[in-house]
Amino acid sequence: MKMKVDAAVKQDFAAEMAEWIEAFDDVVAGDWEQGAVLLQALRQRAREAGVPATSDLTTPFMNTIPRHDEAPYPGDRNLERTVTRLIRWNAMAMVHGQNKKDVGIGGHISTYSSLATLLEVGFNHFFHASYPSQSGDDSIDQPGDFIYFQGHASPGVYARAYLEGYFDEQRLKNFRHELRGTPGLSSYPHPWLMPDFWRFPTVSMGIGPLNAVYQARFMKYLENRGLIEKTPRKVWAFVGDGETDEVDTLGAISLGTRENLDNLIFVVNCNLQRLDGPVRGNKRIIDELECVFRGAGWNVIKVIWGSDWDELFERDHQGLLLKRMEECVDGDFQTFKAKGGDYLRQHFFGKYPELLELVKDKSDSELANLHRGGHDPLKIYNAYKWAMEHKGGPTVILAMTVKGYGLGSAQARNATHSEKKLTDEALAAFVKRFQIPLPESAAKEGSFYRPADDSPEMQYMHARRKELGGYMPRRDVPKSTFVAPKLDTFAEWTAGSKGRAVSTTMGFVSILRHLMKDVAIGKLIVPIVPDEGRTFGLESAIKQVGIYAPEGQKYTPHDADMLLSYREDKDGQILEEGITEAGSMASFTAAGTAYANYRVPTIPFYMYYSMFGFQRIGDMVWAFADSRGRGFLMGGTAGRTTMLGEGLQHQDGHSIVLASTVPTCITYDPAYVYELAVVIQDGIRRMYEKGDNVFYYITMYNEDYAMPAMPKGCEEGILRGIYRFKAALKGAVTVQMFGSGPILNEVLRAQTILSEKYGVEADVWSVTSYNELRRDALAAERWNRLHPEQKERVPYILEALGNAQGPVIAASDYMKSVPDQLSPWLPTRLVTLGTDGFGRSDNREHLRRHFEVNAESIVVATLTKLAREGTIKPKKAQQAMAELGVDPEQADAMHA
Ligand SMILES: Cc1ncc(C[n+]2csc(CCOP(=O)(O)OP(=O)(O)O)c2C)c(N)n1
Ligand SMILES: [Mg+2]
């Protein structure tokens, strides 16, 4: 009896459910969006009622935008198709031709072949090169959209610029030939090499998308702080599906949602392949990415199938087609494209007789040519349109494409990424397939093709770009009107601390606060910290200028009634990034290139634990340099022995070595606040007034000591890298001693001990930059090498030393290789003391003894050197060791 009741209840419920579904269908049929709202409301209601409502992060494997919601294509499809085909051809011909001429020179054709339509729809309808100023003044056109191109697609971008007339044929022939006396085309997007063209280096995978997220954020920062006008400009990042494996690509996407970055659009070119093979052979990368992005709150638009599938979907009333698609993994989809129509019929449609029936009127070649969404302008146009109209957060478009699209036997093959040359037959087939009006002989030669200027396709192409504010990509730098503050405005810091013990970090923070108050340039300063503001004593600055928070401060901070309370503000100036050095570096990059990209010379100061800089995010620093970035990297808690207590993972003794590897990085290791003031003042002058494409890495330490007043006439020495800080105390000088950072104080102590206890007199030099001294010496040496008949140039290190007498003993809180850089030029062999080896948790006294950079070790090193040179007796050095507590049997820190 009970069973009967249950069955009846079940039946009733089934009927009720059918009614609900019917009612829902009615709503959807009337208005698709209302359907979504209704569903959302029901979910909300369910949650309120305590009914578990799971959320689906992945949707069926089909296009997000339903056909009935598509807007018609606004452009001339035929003319656009012609233009795209010509770009495809010229890109391919360029790479092919160069590899024929110069075997092994490289280049890529298959990435662009998959990306072409995705880019072209953007170039024809979306990418604004500029926006008109709302002030009505034409001369201050606002920056346009920013496009991060997939690095390996650069041949297509060059081919478009060729068609547009920006590059001539000769320039294309110089692809990857940058050293032939005529302008070349760099392999990938490099603003350093092509400063009038590329804005963003992207070819180190993951760096482009990460920088794009922070670029979009920085754009809003500039708008919210009133430094640029608000416009509808967007940041577009074209990303490889394989590239999404980089933690950098996906690691910061939540920032997009957190800060409502509706100016950010990612387009992931899901050609299902990377370099070696499938990205996710056994799964579907599009599902995975949909899940990740939706989980992070992004607006996800899938563009999977082209319009020619629509009709099949419509005729398939049982949903079998979708079912079959969802049975396949990416490895299958790749094989279908590699093997052609017959294979597709047998192995895809062939699984179900109904599906075979569905395509029985289609030829094999029609089946082979069924488009993927990422090759269909209409689908792409609609996705971009939706992305443009989406408010409140970022959008990702997951577009399915074919790697090596149209490259005949190379299409969708595992090896297609590295394909660089086509056979004569393949060239002829390409020309035929894409209807390039070239005779077969020219096709086989890989000749370029540009139609006459008055041809309809050329006129159309130019008209589209005119409508969108100009050609892209382009990069230009406005003439600087910037005036740097003079050194005398830093008098408070050059005057010394009047006996008060302070650190260079404290000195820096007060300089920074002073700069932010400057009427002319204060607003341009962009302080950036990865959750280390308190470590560096930034509390006062937080109160002074506030932390940037686009939503303001919605809560009352617990310390509101205190003097230095935590202040967040819509127009806050500090970028408090949280614990992300990579994100902070991306902000530093956006701010350090704003002088060109936004025409606003913002001056970033990025403060961080020096250990977590170059070695952690070195590749991003390299890209920053490539971008012609300007600004100040401030390596805090510097020095392997000055940063006490924290041990092996924190104590940095090598960032200066790493900094020396970046050509545009100027490194300083100041001991005193006045040195810091001189360096910062000159840095602002060089980068922003003079326009030098350099940036600064400056160490700052947390050891407190009295800061002396600046000695007269040492500015040049500070900037070039060395000056005599304290001459010998009395009598004949026999030794020269170099010190940097807080270790200079140890050197000074050694100077006194040597004089008082051992009768040895030494001059003490502050070396602010071994890196700069070496670069100067190398430049002088090179010049001398190439000009044997001319008077020799003297490196600054020798000019500064003049006729200083005796051996040189150098001590640093960095590795020995830092001072060793000067060895080739010094008249005697250098004795270096430095901090090679792993750090330890202990106090400074013990750390400096362990690494042998304390005054006592410096004294002993000096005496031993003098003994080895025969100036004093070895016994004296041996005795000194015992007197000063230096243990000759102590373990070598390098191996300890
Ligand atoms: C950081 C980094 N690692 C490795 C490479 C070498 N590399 C160049 S292209 C490529 C594959 C790219 O695949 P995907 O992102 O899917 O782009 P596609 O060419 O398929 O569009 C690799 C591994 C690189 N450029 N950067
Ligand atoms: Mg790929």
XYZ file of C-alpha atoms in Angstrom, residues 346-860:
515
model
C 33.821 7.771 -39.369
C 35.084 8.435 -35.896
C 33.062 11.390 -34.695
C 29.693 11.295 -36.416
C 30.008 7.561 -37.034
C 29.543 6.640 -33.415
C 25.777 7.200 -33.679
C 23.767 6.362 -36.815
C 21.605 9.442 -36.181
C 24.655 11.666 -36.429
C 25.840 10.020 -39.613
C 22.402 10.693 -41.003
C 22.695 14.310 -39.878
C 25.714 14.910 -42.119
C 24.907 12.632 -44.981
C 24.415 15.559 -47.347
C 27.869 16.964 -46.559
C 31.016 16.080 -48.464
C 34.215 15.112 -46.666
C 35.767 18.440 -47.450
C 32.717 20.246 -46.069
C 33.073 18.246 -42.899
C 36.781 18.998 -42.721
C 36.022 22.678 -43.062
C 33.390 22.879 -40.349
C 34.741 25.840 -38.415
C 35.809 26.166 -34.868
C 34.471 29.238 -33.094
C 37.812 30.979 -32.996
C 37.909 31.048 -36.787
C 34.419 32.484 -37.205
C 34.257 36.287 -37.280
C 30.562 36.396 -36.375
C 31.031 34.331 -33.236
C 34.132 36.271 -32.276
C 32.463 39.606 -32.923
C 29.615 38.713 -30.613
C 31.919 37.484 -27.896
C 33.938 40.710 -28.031
C 30.756 42.748 -28.028
C 29.528 40.962 -24.925
C 32.869 41.450 -23.280
C 32.777 45.170 -24.048
C 29.299 45.511 -22.621
C 29.959 43.483 -19.486
C 30.092 45.690 -16.423
C 31.606 45.173 -13.019
C 34.310 42.615 -13.716
C 36.733 41.100 -16.193
C 35.863 38.815 -19.093
C 37.661 35.814 -20.475
C 36.910 34.510 -23.946
C 37.807 30.882 -24.438
C 38.064 30.486 -28.181
C 38.605 27.083 -29.731
C 40.937 27.235 -32.726
C 43.183 25.003 -34.789
C 46.942 25.223 -34.476
C 48.548 25.496 -37.870
C 45.139 26.362 -39.374
C 45.319 26.082 -43.155
C 48.893 24.828 -43.224
C 47.960 21.642 -45.033
C 49.776 18.647 -43.698
C 51.132 20.670 -40.760
C 47.668 21.516 -39.423
C 47.001 20.243 -35.904
C 50.125 18.055 -35.903
C 52.117 17.744 -32.727
C 55.151 19.177 -34.490
C 53.334 22.142 -36.020
C 54.640 24.665 -33.451
C 58.138 24.346 -34.830
C 57.120 24.340 -38.504
C 59.051 27.090 -40.270
C 59.164 26.160 -43.894
C 56.683 24.795 -46.363
C 57.388 22.707 -49.433
C 56.820 24.249 -52.856
C 53.654 22.222 -53.164
C 52.387 23.364 -49.779
C 53.046 26.988 -50.748
C 51.101 26.543 -53.949
C 48.283 24.843 -52.035
C 48.215 27.663 -49.474
C 47.848 30.272 -52.205
C 45.038 28.270 -53.732
C 43.234 27.634 -50.483
C 43.361 31.255 -49.371
C 42.934 32.670 -52.880
C 46.068 34.808 -52.844
C 46.352 36.409 -56.290
C 49.905 35.231 -56.922
C 51.044 33.119 -59.867
C 52.293 29.686 -58.887
C 55.931 30.564 -59.515
C 55.733 33.576 -57.174
C 53.919 31.443 -54.632
C 56.717 28.898 -54.690
C 59.219 31.694 -54.147
C 57.209 32.877 -51.177
C 56.835 36.398 -52.616
C 55.034 38.971 -50.518
C 51.795 40.364 -51.777
C 50.266 43.786 -51.162
C 47.302 44.899 -53.284
C 47.147 48.342 -54.869
C 46.370 51.179 -52.467
C 43.081 51.911 -54.189
C 41.860 48.323 -54.040
C 38.627 47.943 -52.067
C 40.247 45.727 -49.424
C 43.073 48.183 -48.766
C 40.709 51.115 -48.594
C 38.463 49.191 -46.263
C 41.338 48.201 -44.011
C 42.564 51.786 -43.698
C 39.048 53.102 -43.148
C 38.513 50.698 -40.262
C 41.715 51.789 -38.559
C 40.899 55.440 -39.125
C 37.558 54.910 -37.477
C 39.320 53.305 -34.507
C 41.756 56.152 -33.968
C 44.864 54.991 -35.832
C 47.171 52.048 -36.339
C 48.300 49.512 -33.772
C 50.551 48.512 -32.252
C 52.463 51.762 -31.940
C 54.477 53.209 -29.126
C 55.649 56.771 -28.763
C 57.038 58.851 -25.956
C 55.916 62.430 -25.480
C 58.558 65.114 -25.081
C 59.303 65.516 -21.424
C 58.452 68.747 -19.660
C 59.317 67.231 -16.328
C 61.576 69.177 -13.974
C 63.286 67.220 -11.212
C 63.582 68.740 -7.751
C 67.081 70.076 -7.099
C 69.450 68.493 -4.614
C 69.160 71.454 -2.237
C 65.529 70.503 -1.611
C 66.966 67.399 0.062
C 69.006 69.435 2.560
C 67.333 67.744 5.505
C 68.887 64.453 4.418
C 72.255 65.653 3.216
C 72.780 67.424 6.557
C 73.068 64.152 8.516
C 71.059 62.926 11.484
C 72.814 65.092 14.096
C 73.884 62.078 16.089
C 70.536 60.322 16.066
C 70.787 56.653 15.147
C 68.625 55.935 12.116
C 68.677 53.444 9.278
C 68.876 54.101 5.568
C 65.368 52.610 5.366
C 64.041 55.250 7.744
C 65.905 57.860 5.748
C 64.301 56.610 2.570
C 60.766 56.666 3.985
C 61.174 60.253 5.077
C 62.553 61.172 1.625
C 59.572 59.426 0.066
C 57.117 61.350 2.251
C 58.874 64.547 1.339
C 58.631 63.738 -2.364
C 54.925 62.981 -2.069
C 54.383 66.447 -0.628
C 56.164 68.126 -3.551
C 53.632 70.350 -5.276
C 54.929 69.633 -8.758
C 55.692 65.926 -8.692
C 54.155 64.612 -5.461
C 51.096 63.144 -7.115
C 53.236 61.214 -9.583
C 54.940 59.140 -6.902
C 53.591 55.584 -6.718
C 54.711 53.695 -3.595
C 54.274 49.934 -3.943
C 54.589 47.365 -1.123
C 53.896 43.633 -0.875
C 52.586 43.647 2.695
C 55.828 45.023 4.096
C 54.845 48.608 4.786
C 55.258 48.216 8.523
C 58.612 46.484 8.126
C 59.854 49.591 6.373
C 58.134 52.063 8.707
C 55.573 53.271 6.199
C 52.780 53.812 8.776
C 53.125 57.567 8.561
C 52.904 57.478 4.770
C 49.813 55.281 4.953
C 48.113 57.944 7.004
C 49.514 60.752 4.847
C 48.460 59.586 1.400
C 46.280 56.516 2.011
C 46.216 53.081 0.456
C 44.486 52.879 -2.910
C 41.139 51.122 -2.515
C 38.686 51.635 -5.368
C 35.767 51.087 -3.003
C 37.090 53.460 -0.380
C 37.094 52.329 3.228
C 33.796 50.674 4.062
C 34.701 49.941 7.666
C 35.974 51.880 10.643
C 39.530 50.730 11.244
C 40.112 49.554 14.806
C 42.888 52.120 15.144
C 40.778 55.014 13.812
C 41.394 57.068 16.939
C 45.143 56.683 16.748
C 47.523 59.094 15.122
C 48.746 56.690 12.460
C 45.605 54.792 11.617
C 45.133 52.467 8.667
C 43.662 54.537 5.866
C 42.230 53.183 2.626
C 40.856 55.584 0.097
C 39.421 55.752 -3.414
C 42.226 58.055 -4.428
C 44.804 56.567 -2.077
C 48.313 56.753 -3.456
C 49.995 53.632 -2.074
C 49.585 50.338 -3.889
C 49.451 47.824 -1.055
C 49.568 44.628 -3.061
C 49.374 42.026 -0.369
C 51.874 39.200 -0.407
C 52.750 39.057 -4.068
C 56.143 40.108 -5.339
C 55.108 39.129 -8.868
C 51.966 41.258 -8.652
C 53.921 44.137 -7.156
C 56.461 43.888 -9.942
C 53.604 43.965 -12.450
C 52.333 47.162 -10.822
C 55.861 48.526 -10.904
C 55.924 47.730 -14.613
C 52.609 49.459 -15.309
C 53.703 52.522 -13.322
C 57.255 52.505 -14.699
C 56.061 52.578 -18.310
C 53.187 55.031 -17.808
C 55.386 57.867 -19.131
C 54.922 56.274 -22.575
C 51.704 54.287 -22.299
C 49.597 56.952 -20.569
C 51.818 59.961 -21.201
C 51.921 60.449 -17.432
C 55.397 60.088 -15.918
C 54.512 58.284 -12.716
C 57.518 57.468 -10.531
C 57.178 54.094 -8.844
C 59.091 53.190 -5.700
C 58.666 49.488 -5.077
C 59.895 48.498 -1.607
C 60.369 44.848 -0.775
C 62.574 42.337 1.003
C 65.653 42.377 -1.204
C 65.857 38.583 -1.015
C 62.470 38.256 -2.715
C 63.276 40.476 -5.650
C 65.578 39.531 -8.488
C 65.870 35.887 -7.551
C 62.137 35.453 -7.187
C 60.799 37.531 -10.058
C 63.912 38.071 -12.126
C 62.225 37.327 -15.415
C 59.719 40.087 -14.774
C 62.551 42.509 -14.067
C 64.048 41.514 -17.412
C 60.721 42.235 -19.139
C 60.532 45.549 -17.272
C 63.919 46.510 -18.696
C 62.803 45.407 -22.171
C 59.734 47.644 -21.713
C 62.041 50.613 -21.161
C 60.676 50.836 -17.653
C 61.792 53.591 -15.293
C 61.523 53.732 -11.520
C 63.112 52.698 -8.263
C 63.359 49.176 -6.910
C 64.107 49.573 -3.226
C 65.625 46.375 -1.828
C 64.815 46.562 1.862
C 66.187 44.522 4.759
C 69.299 44.269 2.635
C 72.566 42.576 3.463
C 73.291 39.061 4.615
C 74.518 40.144 8.047
C 72.621 43.392 8.526
C 69.286 41.664 8.285
C 69.607 39.840 11.556
C 67.679 36.953 12.987
C 65.753 35.818 9.948
C 68.223 33.278 8.666
C 68.909 31.460 5.473
C 65.830 32.245 3.397
C 65.778 35.947 4.177
C 69.359 37.145 4.301
C 70.274 38.541 0.929
C 73.881 38.659 -0.140
C 73.460 38.397 -3.869
C 70.715 40.661 -5.240
C 73.444 43.082 -6.328
C 75.046 40.334 -8.399
C 71.703 39.564 -10.027
C 70.979 43.260 -10.585
C 74.267 43.553 -12.456
C 72.932 41.190 -15.111
C 70.197 43.578 -16.256
C 71.658 46.056 -18.752
C 69.473 49.027 -17.849
C 69.562 48.507 -14.107
C 71.693 50.954 -12.157
C 72.580 49.595 -8.757
C 73.564 51.431 -5.599
C 74.464 50.131 -2.177
C 74.452 53.262 -0.023
C 75.889 53.469 3.470
C 74.431 56.815 4.465
C 71.215 58.725 3.970
C 72.929 61.562 2.127
C 74.179 59.046 -0.446
C 70.624 57.838 -0.829
C 69.349 61.388 -1.276
C 71.942 62.132 -3.962
C 71.149 58.908 -5.824
C 67.370 59.402 -5.702
C 67.566 63.031 -6.791
C 69.813 62.144 -9.694
C 67.686 59.125 -10.585
C 64.575 61.252 -10.903
C 66.518 63.749 -13.003
C 68.001 61.126 -15.317
C 64.889 59.060 -15.864
C 62.171 61.681 -15.931
C 63.811 64.954 -16.903
C 66.517 63.658 -19.214
C 64.563 60.623 -20.406
C 67.209 57.922 -19.931
C 65.791 54.427 -20.268
C 67.266 53.102 -17.054
C 65.937 52.108 -13.672
C 67.439 51.914 -10.224
C 68.025 49.154 -7.754
C 68.932 50.590 -4.373
C 69.584 48.595 -1.237
C 68.296 49.906 2.054
C 69.223 48.516 5.424
C 67.608 48.383 8.831
C 70.656 48.981 11.044
C 70.469 52.214 13.012
C 73.493 54.466 13.318
C 74.300 58.158 13.243
C 74.194 59.492 9.711
C 77.043 61.885 8.944
C 76.563 65.108 7.045
C 77.541 64.953 3.400
C 81.224 65.769 2.912
C 81.845 68.536 0.407
C 82.275 67.629 -3.239
C 81.410 63.947 -3.112
C 78.272 64.014 -5.322
C 80.057 62.887 -8.456
C 81.822 60.094 -6.587
C 78.552 58.899 -5.041
C 76.926 58.713 -8.447
C 79.834 57.162 -10.279
C 80.423 54.635 -7.538
C 83.291 55.621 -5.204
C 84.670 58.509 -3.153
C 87.154 58.854 -0.335
C 85.057 59.057 2.783
C 87.740 59.286 5.415
C 91.420 59.797 4.752
C 94.043 58.092 6.903
C 94.201 59.410 10.412
C 97.907 60.215 10.442
C 101.231 59.453 8.852
C 102.113 57.543 5.675
C 99.262 55.647 4.144
C 99.943 52.020 3.305
C 96.462 50.581 2.670
C 93.213 51.477 0.858
C 89.996 50.131 2.300
C 86.632 49.941 0.515
C 83.338 49.581 2.313
C 79.678 49.678 1.331
C 76.375 49.829 3.160
C 76.591 49.337 6.928
C 79.814 47.375 6.480
C 81.430 50.739 5.829
C 81.127 51.257 9.597
C 83.057 48.042 10.178
C 85.707 49.284 7.788
C 85.923 52.559 9.710
C 86.310 50.649 12.955
C 89.053 48.592 11.308
C 90.753 51.821 10.196
C 90.935 52.956 13.840
C 92.147 49.591 15.170
C 94.804 49.359 12.477
C 96.064 52.825 13.261
C 95.872 52.638 17.034
C 96.989 49.072 17.609
C 99.156 48.176 14.661
C 100.443 51.450 13.305
C 98.978 50.855 9.897
C 97.333 53.821 8.170
C 94.504 53.372 5.716
C 92.241 55.560 3.616
C 88.583 54.569 3.715
C 86.406 54.767 0.617
C 82.688 54.447 0.360
C 81.866 52.349 -2.664
C 78.288 53.083 -3.585
C 78.279 51.012 -6.777
C 80.734 48.363 -7.875
C 78.349 47.607 -10.715
C 78.579 51.128 -12.106
C 82.349 51.274 -11.665
C 82.732 48.052 -13.576
C 80.483 49.188 -16.423
C 82.447 52.405 -16.693
C 85.752 50.530 -16.687
C 84.521 48.068 -19.302
C 83.407 50.931 -21.541
C 86.810 52.640 -21.193
C 88.630 49.403 -21.853
C 86.560 48.690 -24.936
C 87.219 52.138 -26.307
C 90.926 51.718 -25.697
C 90.877 48.327 -27.393
C 89.265 49.781 -30.497
C 91.367 52.955 -30.636
C 94.970 51.805 -30.247
C 96.426 55.035 -31.600
C 94.547 57.390 -29.338
C 95.240 58.474 -25.805
C 93.939 55.899 -23.359
C 90.780 56.609 -21.455
C 91.093 56.136 -17.727
C 88.341 54.235 -15.924
C 86.708 56.268 -13.176
C 87.906 53.844 -10.505
C 91.520 54.686 -11.345
C 90.802 58.370 -11.741
C 89.187 58.408 -8.300
C 92.000 56.460 -6.648
C 94.612 58.753 -8.149
C 97.934 57.918 -6.574
C 96.444 56.270 -3.509
C 99.034 53.885 -2.101
C 98.978 50.275 -1.039
C 96.855 47.177 -1.472
C 93.070 47.388 -1.573
C 90.926 45.578 1.002
C 87.203 45.583 0.216
C 84.400 44.518 2.553
C 80.740 44.238 1.709
C 77.552 42.702 3.030
C 77.212 41.108 -0.387
C 79.061 38.307 -2.104
C 82.752 38.647 -2.804
C 82.080 38.706 -6.510
C 80.569 42.183 -6.090
C 83.870 43.935 -5.209
C 85.826 41.427 -7.294
C 84.307 43.048 -10.366
C 87.009 45.707 -10.149
C 89.958 43.320 -10.019
C 91.097 43.681 -13.638
C 91.693 47.390 -13.264
C 93.213 47.744 -9.803
C 96.977 48.163 -9.626
C 97.313 45.492 -6.939
C 95.423 42.298 -6.252
C 92.228 43.009 -4.417
C 91.497 41.333 -1.095
C 87.756 40.864 -0.805
C 85.652 40.086 2.207
C 82.026 39.271 1.531
C 79.116 37.102 2.504
C 79.255 34.019 0.286
C 77.274 31.090 1.681
C 73.904 30.532 3.337
C 72.650 32.891 6.026
C 72.005 32.033 9.665
C 69.649 33.157 12.397
C 71.740 35.217 14.785
C 72.587 38.779 15.672
C 74.803 41.077 13.628
C 77.862 40.589 15.773
C 77.820 36.830 15.294
C 76.787 36.988 11.673
C 79.618 39.347 10.796
C 82.108 37.174 12.612
C 80.766 34.096 10.813
C 81.043 35.723 7.390
C 84.318 37.467 8.311
C 83.123 40.958 7.490
C 83.470 42.455 10.983
C 86.144 45.028 11.777
C 88.369 42.402 13.375
C 88.357 40.217 10.282
C 89.039 43.258 8.115
C 92.048 44.173 10.297
C 93.435 40.654 10.090
